XYZ file of N, CA and C in Angstrom:
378
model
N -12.833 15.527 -18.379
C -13.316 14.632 -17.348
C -12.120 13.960 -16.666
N -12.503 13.754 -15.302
C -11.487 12.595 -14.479
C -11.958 11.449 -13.996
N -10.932 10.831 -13.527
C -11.200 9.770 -12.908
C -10.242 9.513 -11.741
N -10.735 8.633 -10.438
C -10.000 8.347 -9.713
C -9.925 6.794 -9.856
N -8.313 6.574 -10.137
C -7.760 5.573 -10.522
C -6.725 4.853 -9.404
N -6.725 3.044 -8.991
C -5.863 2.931 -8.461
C -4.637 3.393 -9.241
N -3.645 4.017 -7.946
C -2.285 4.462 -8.799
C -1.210 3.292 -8.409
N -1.295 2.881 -7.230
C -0.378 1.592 -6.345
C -0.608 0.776 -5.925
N -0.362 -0.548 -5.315
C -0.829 -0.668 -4.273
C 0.136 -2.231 -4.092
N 0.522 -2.217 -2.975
C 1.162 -3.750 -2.283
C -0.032 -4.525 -2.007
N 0.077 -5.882 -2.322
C -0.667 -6.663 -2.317
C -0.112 -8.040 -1.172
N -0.985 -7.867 0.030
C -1.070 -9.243 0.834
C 0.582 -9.062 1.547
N 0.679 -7.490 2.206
C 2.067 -7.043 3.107
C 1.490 -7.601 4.457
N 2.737 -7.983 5.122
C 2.443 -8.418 6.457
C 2.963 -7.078 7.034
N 1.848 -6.775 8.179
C 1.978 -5.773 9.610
C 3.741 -6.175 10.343
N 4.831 -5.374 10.038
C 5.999 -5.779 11.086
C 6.086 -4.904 12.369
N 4.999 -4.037 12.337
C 5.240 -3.290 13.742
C 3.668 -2.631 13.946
N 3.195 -2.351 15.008
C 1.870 -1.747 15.525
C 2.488 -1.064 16.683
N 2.390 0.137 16.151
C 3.198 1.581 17.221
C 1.827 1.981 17.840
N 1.506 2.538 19.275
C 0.391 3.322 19.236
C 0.721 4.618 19.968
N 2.096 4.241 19.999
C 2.265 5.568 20.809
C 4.054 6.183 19.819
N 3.312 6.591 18.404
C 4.465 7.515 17.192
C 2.673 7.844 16.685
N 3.401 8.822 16.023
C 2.397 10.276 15.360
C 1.948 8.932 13.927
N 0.820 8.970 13.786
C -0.494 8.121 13.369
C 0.315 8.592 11.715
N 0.700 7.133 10.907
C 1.022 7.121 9.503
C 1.264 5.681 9.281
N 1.916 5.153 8.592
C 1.957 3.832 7.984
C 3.201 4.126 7.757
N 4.459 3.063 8.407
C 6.032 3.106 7.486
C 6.282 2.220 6.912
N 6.338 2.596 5.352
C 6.815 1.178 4.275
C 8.186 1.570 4.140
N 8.732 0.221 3.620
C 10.337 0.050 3.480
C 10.403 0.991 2.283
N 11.229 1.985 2.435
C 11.361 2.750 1.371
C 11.997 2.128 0.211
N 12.250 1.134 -0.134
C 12.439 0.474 -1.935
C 11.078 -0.063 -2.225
N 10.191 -0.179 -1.541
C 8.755 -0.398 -1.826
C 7.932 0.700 -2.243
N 8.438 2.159 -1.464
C 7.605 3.403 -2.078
C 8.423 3.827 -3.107
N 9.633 3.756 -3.663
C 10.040 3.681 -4.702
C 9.572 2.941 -5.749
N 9.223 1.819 -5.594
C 9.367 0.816 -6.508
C 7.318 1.086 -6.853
N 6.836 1.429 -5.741
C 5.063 1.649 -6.137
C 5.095 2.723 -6.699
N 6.172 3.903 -6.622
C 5.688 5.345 -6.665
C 4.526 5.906 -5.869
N 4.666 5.346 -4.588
C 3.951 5.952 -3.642
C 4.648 7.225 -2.984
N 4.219 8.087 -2.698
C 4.969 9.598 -2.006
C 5.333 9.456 -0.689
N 5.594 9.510 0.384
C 6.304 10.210 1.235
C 5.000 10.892 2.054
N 4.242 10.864 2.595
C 2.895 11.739 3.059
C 1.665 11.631 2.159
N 1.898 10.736 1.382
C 0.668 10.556 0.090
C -0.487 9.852 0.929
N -1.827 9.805 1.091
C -2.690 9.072 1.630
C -2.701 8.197 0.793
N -2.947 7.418 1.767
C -3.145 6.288 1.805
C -4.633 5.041 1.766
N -4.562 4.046 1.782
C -5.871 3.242 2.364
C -4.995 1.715 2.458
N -5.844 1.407 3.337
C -5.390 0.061 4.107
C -6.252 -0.720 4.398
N -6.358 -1.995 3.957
C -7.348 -2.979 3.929
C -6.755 -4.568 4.178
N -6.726 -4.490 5.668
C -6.663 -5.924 6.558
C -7.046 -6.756 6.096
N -6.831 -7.687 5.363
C -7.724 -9.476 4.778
C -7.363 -9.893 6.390
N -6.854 -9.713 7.392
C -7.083 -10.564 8.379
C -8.331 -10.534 9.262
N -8.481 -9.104 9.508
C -9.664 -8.660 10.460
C -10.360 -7.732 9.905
N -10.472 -7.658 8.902
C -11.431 -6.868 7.747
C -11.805 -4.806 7.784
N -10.502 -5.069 8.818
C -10.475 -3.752 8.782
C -10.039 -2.479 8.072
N -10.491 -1.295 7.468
C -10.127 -0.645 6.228
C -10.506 0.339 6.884
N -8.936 1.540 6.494
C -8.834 2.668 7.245
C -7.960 3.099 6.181
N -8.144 4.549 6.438
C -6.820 5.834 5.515
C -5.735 6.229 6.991
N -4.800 6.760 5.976
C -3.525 7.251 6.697
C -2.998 7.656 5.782
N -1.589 7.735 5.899
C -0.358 8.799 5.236
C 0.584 7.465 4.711
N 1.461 7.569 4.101
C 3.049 7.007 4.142
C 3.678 7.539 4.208
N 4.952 7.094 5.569
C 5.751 7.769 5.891
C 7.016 6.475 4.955
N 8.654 7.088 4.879
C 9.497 6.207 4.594
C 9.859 5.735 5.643
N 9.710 3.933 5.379
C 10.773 2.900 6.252
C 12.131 2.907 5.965
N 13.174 2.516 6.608
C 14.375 1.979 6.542
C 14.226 1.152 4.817
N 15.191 1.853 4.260
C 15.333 0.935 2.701
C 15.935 -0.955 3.279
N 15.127 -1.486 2.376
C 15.666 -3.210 2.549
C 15.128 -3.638 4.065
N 14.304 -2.966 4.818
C 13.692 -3.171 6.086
C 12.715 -4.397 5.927
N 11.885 -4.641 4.961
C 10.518 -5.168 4.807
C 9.760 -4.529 5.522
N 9.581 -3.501 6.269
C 8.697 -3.039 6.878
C 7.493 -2.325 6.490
N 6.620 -2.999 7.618
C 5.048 -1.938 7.226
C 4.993 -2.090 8.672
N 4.722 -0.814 9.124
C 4.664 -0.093 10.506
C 3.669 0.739 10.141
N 2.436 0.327 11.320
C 1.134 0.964 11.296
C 1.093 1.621 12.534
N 0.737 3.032 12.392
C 1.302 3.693 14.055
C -0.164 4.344 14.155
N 0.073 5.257 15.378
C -0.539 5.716 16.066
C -2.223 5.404 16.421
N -3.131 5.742 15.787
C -4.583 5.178 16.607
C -4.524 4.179 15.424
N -4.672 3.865 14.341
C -4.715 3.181 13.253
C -4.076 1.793 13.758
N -2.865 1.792 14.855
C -2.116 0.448 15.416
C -3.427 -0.266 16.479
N -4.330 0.390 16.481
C -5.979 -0.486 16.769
C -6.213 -1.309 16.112
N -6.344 -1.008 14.191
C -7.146 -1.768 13.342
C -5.680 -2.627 13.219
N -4.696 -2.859 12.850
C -3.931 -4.479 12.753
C -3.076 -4.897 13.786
N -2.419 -5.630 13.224
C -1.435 -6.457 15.009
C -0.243 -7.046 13.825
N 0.602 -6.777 15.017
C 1.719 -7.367 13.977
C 1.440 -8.878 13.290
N 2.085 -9.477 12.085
C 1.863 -10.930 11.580
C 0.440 -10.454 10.555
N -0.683 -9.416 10.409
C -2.039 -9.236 10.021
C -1.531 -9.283 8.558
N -2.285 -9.853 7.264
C -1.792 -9.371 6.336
C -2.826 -8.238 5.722
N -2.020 -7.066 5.048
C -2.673 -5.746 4.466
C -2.538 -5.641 3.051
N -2.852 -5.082 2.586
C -3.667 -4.379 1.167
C -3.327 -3.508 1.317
N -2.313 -2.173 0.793
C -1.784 -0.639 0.718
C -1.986 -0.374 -0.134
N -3.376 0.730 -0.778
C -3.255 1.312 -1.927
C -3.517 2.825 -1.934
N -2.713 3.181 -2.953
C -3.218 5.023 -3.131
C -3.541 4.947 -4.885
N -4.463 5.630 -4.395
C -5.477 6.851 -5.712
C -4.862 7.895 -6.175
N -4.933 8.100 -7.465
C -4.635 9.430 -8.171
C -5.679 9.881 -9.035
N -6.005 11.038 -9.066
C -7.074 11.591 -10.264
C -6.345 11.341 -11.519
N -7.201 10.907 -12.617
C -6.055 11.197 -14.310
C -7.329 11.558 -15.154
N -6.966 12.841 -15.875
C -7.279 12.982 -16.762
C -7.575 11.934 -17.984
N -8.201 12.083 -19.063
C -8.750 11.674 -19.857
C -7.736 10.752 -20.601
N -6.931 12.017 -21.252
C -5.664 11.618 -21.824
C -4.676 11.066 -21.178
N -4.333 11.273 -19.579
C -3.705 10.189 -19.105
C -3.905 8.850 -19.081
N -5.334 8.641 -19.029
C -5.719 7.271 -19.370
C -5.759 6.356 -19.998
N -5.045 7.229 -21.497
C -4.576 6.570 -22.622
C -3.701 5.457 -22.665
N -2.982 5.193 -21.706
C -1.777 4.977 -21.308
C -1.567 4.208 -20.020
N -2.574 4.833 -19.084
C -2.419 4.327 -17.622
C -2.148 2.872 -17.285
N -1.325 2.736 -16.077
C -1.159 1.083 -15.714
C -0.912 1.570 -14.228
N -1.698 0.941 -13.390
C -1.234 0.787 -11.608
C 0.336 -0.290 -11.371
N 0.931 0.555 -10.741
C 2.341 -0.371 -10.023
C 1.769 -0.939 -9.147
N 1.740 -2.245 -9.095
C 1.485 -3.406 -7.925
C 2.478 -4.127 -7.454
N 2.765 -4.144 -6.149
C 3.604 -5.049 -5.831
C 3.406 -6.438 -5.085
N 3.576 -6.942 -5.620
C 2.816 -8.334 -4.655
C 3.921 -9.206 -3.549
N 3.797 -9.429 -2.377
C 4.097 -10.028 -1.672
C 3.978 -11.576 -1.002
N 5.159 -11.874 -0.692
C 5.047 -13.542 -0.276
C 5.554 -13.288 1.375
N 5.312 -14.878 1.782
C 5.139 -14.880 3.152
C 6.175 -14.230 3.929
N 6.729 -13.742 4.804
C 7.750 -13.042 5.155
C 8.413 -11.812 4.756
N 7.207 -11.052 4.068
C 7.330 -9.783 3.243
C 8.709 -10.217 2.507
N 9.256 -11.017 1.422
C 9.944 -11.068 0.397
C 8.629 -10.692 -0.860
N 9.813 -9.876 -1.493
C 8.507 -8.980 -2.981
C 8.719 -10.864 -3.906
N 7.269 -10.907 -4.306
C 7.065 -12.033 -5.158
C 7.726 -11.660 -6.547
N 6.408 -10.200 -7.060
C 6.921 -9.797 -8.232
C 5.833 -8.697 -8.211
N 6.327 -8.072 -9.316
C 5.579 -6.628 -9.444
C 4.909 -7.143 -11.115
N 3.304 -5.995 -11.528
C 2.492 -6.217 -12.425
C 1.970 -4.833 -12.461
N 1.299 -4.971 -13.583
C 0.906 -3.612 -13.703
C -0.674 -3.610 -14.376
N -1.313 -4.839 -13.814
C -2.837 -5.426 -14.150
C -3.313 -6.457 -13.354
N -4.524 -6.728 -13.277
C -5.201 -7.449 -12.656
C -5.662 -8.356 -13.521
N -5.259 -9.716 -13.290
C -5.702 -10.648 -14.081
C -7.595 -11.123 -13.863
N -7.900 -11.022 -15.044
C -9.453 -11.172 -15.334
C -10.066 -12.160 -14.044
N -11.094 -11.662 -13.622
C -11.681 -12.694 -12.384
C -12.392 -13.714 -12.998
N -12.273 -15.118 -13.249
C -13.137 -15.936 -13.876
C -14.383 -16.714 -12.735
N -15.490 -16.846 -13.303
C -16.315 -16.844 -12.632
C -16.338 -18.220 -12.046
């Protein structure tokens, strides 16, 4: 059996560019797709807390040490630069991978500086 599991995801990135006219992908600062183990063309999903908008795309690499998240082509519809986003990708895992599994999260503070990275979601109390 599988499962589809979050595998990444940046938490609360600010929009630094809305392209609408570059070939339709998402560019994160490449020490961020390093540091998530996000791929290079890996789909994506994107979920605006500003304007509640949630769409798929690709990741392409940003400039390393850029802070950048550059949302291009028709997708530069759903945010505006300053929007803050939600970037996560899915992986299938096996059974036995699951033994084990933990999502890379990276969490962000105001001015896209990385807060800190986790590898869980702290319990939602009611």
């Amino acid at each position: 059996m599988h499962a589809i599991m979050l595998k990444a995801k940046l938490h609360r990135a600010e929009v630094t560019h809305a392209v609408l006219d570059y070939e339709g992908s998402c560019a994160i600062d490449g020490e961020w797709l390093d540091l998530s183990g996000i791929r290079e063309y890996e789909q994506i999903q994107i979920y605006n807390v500003d304007n509640g908008e949630r769409f798929t795309t690709y990741a392409i690499r940003g400039e390393e040490g850029s802070r950048m998240i550059s949302v291009n082509g028709a997708a530069a519809h759903k945010a505006r630069v300053g929007d803050r986003v939600i970037i996560c990708a899915y992986a299938h895992y096996s059974e036995a991978e699951l033994l084990n599994f933990k999502p890379r999260m990276l969490y962000m503070a105001p001015g896209n500086e990385l807060s800190h990275t986790s590898n869980a979601i702290p319990v939602q109390l009611a």
